[in-house]
Amino acid sequence: MNWLATLNESQFKAVVHPGGPLFVVAGAGTGKTRTLTSRIAYLIMQGANPKHILAVTFTNKAAREMKERVINMTGPHAMSVWLYTFHAFGLQILRRHIGELPYGYRPSFNVIDEDDGKKIIQDCIKGLGYDVKMFSIKLLKNLFSLYKSRRLEKFERTDEERIYQKYQSYLRENQLLDFDDLLIYTLELLEEHANVRDHYQTYFEHILVDEFQDTDAIQYKILKILGMQHKNVFIVGDPDQSIYGFRGANYENARHFAKDFGPEQVILDQNYRSTNQILKAANQLIAYNMNRPAAKNLESDLGIGEAPIVHHAQNDIRETFFVVNEIQRLRQLGYQYDDVAVLYRNNALSRLFEEAMIKEGIPYIIYGGISFYERREIKDALAYVRTILNPDLDFYLKRIVNVPKRSIGNVSIQKIEQRAKELGVSMFQAIEYTDLTPAAKKSLIEFKELILSMNKEFNDMVELSQIMPYLMAKTGYIDMLRAEGDEINDDRIANLKELQNVFARGDTYYEGSFIERLTQQLDQIALYSDQDQDVEDFNHVKLSTYHQVKGLEFKVVFMVVMEENIFPSDRSLMNPNEMEEERRIAYVGITRAQEKLYMSYADQRMVYGSMRYSYPSRFVQESRVKVDQPKSLYENSQVSHLLKAGDKVEHNAFGLGVVIRIDDDIATIAFAMPHGIKKILESHPALRKQRK
């Protein structure tokens, strides 16, 4: 067991724990997975039978990697360790015992996914004689999940309850389980069937849990039942990194474990990731949380390191200047693009940073997500705009003709497409000449009238900032997202509001009539959308939310848009528990950084189409990082975006020009005739400084 010699004192103490309950409080970057796998290997080497060891974690990837590590440490007999995700463990139990439940299930049942579940719900609605259009299938699926997992006491409406009952009956009649059932039925077996409970309480001699802070109420009840007899329960987690409350993770489980099991505690606080000035900022920040079941103070042997930097920008555009120019400066110092992560609180905040990186030619990927202009809701909105401008564009019409749903099915669309080909006209023109069902024909005529009326309204508009509020209200798109009512759709609504900012800035960037400015704006967006983004995770800056990078590490981390009402979010301001979770999210962000940490905020930010004054996040002050003065980091460095008199520039629409003077953020530029002298915001995305 020479691998024992590689453990530090706290890790070693946890791994060789003589038995009984143990809570390993494993801080960020302290080697928790190594400790857990070493514990399993140690138990096996001490004579424990691998098939009587149960270890649970949260992802299939983590389970697979942990099992591989244990096998490498102890040999192939470790294959029989029960090392699963919670859902996979439930599946194993149900395959053996589901017949004991009073629902008529056989061991050969099938497990359905989200989309299967939604299709079944849709069929149940029809079977009850309800109008499918009166319900959000996604919302119902979420409600059913909440009800099953006991986070919802009852349904508000009787029709919802009837659909739920029919859904459950359908699953049972057709030998189907959804993901919630895998845990709920496992718990039911353990709670209500003494023979099953007694068997597994004695069968599993050791239980280990990874990422304990992410467990929900049902998962904890399962663990409590399985471990209550022998109490050889070894949990590893960090309450300070509990950031999945919106998914059902129960922060209080750490206290429940302490009360139910009375465990010993080992704290892993030697960090192997970050330098100490970064860890000091993290420690100072998280100390403001009052509800901490196990406090700790992270330290490392990696030296004092560089002090984190807080950058105070004058506006949101200048914040992006700072980030992209600092990335370029770091490149000159030897850092690679894939050493860098730019982290933000929600996906809608990525757009300005994407645009700045595209303009500077910095390769990037959206980690765990997709580019702003590739998101479904953004594509839908832009397809509407393009269809309104030119209804004869079949490609865009097909995308939005049934979004929101208008009872226009694929068969009707195919018929129109065929008829348009026969007549040699656009699909829009062929609507009235296509043989369709009365309902489909009526819906399509109404859609055509909607587009024509919006086209007329566009011709009367003056400002690009008018587009999004009008579009969303007239089409019912926002109402559709609100009706579906989940967290993902909150993000989608925020993204559409960010698109409002794009058009509002277009009023400053572009000249000409409303239609001319809108056309230039759409062309510019098309340039962004058509960038050939390399999907491989190789030498690209990572743009990501904090939730997507939990567990990862980067040499350089930028925590951007650190502003009150954004981070912490406005939702958390009146709720102390939510505020503490927001602070834990910031803590996760800080502890991703290995060598360099930047926080940035702006005095002014375009929010929902209008410029607002912003205030720095309380998390900046609480981490006690020194704030620089605006522009101070630009001194003695070449800032590629900012222009000066005499610079040669190129504009997408006006061609080559020379900067005459700069007044604040406005550049006066002389272009060739017929364009002449133009005043343009120097951060204009269509404006590029010619490289020497």
XYZ file of C-alpha atoms in Angstrom, residues 94-101 103-110 172-177:
22
model
C -35.415 -2.480 -8.176
C -34.273 -5.104 -10.701
C -34.051 -7.498 -7.762
C -37.076 -6.496 -5.650
C -39.592 -4.365 -7.560
C -42.053 -7.279 -7.644
C -42.570 -6.800 -3.905
C -44.170 -3.399 -4.466
C -47.904 -1.909 -8.444
C -47.626 -4.972 -10.676
C -44.075 -4.318 -11.880
C -41.878 -7.114 -13.182
C -38.039 -7.096 -13.021
C -37.971 -6.514 -16.801
C -39.406 -2.969 -16.495
C -38.007 -0.183 -18.717
C -47.426 1.006 -14.311
C -49.626 -0.601 -16.962
C -46.760 -0.437 -19.461
C -43.964 -1.522 -17.081
C -42.234 1.868 -17.235
C -40.350 3.893 -14.594
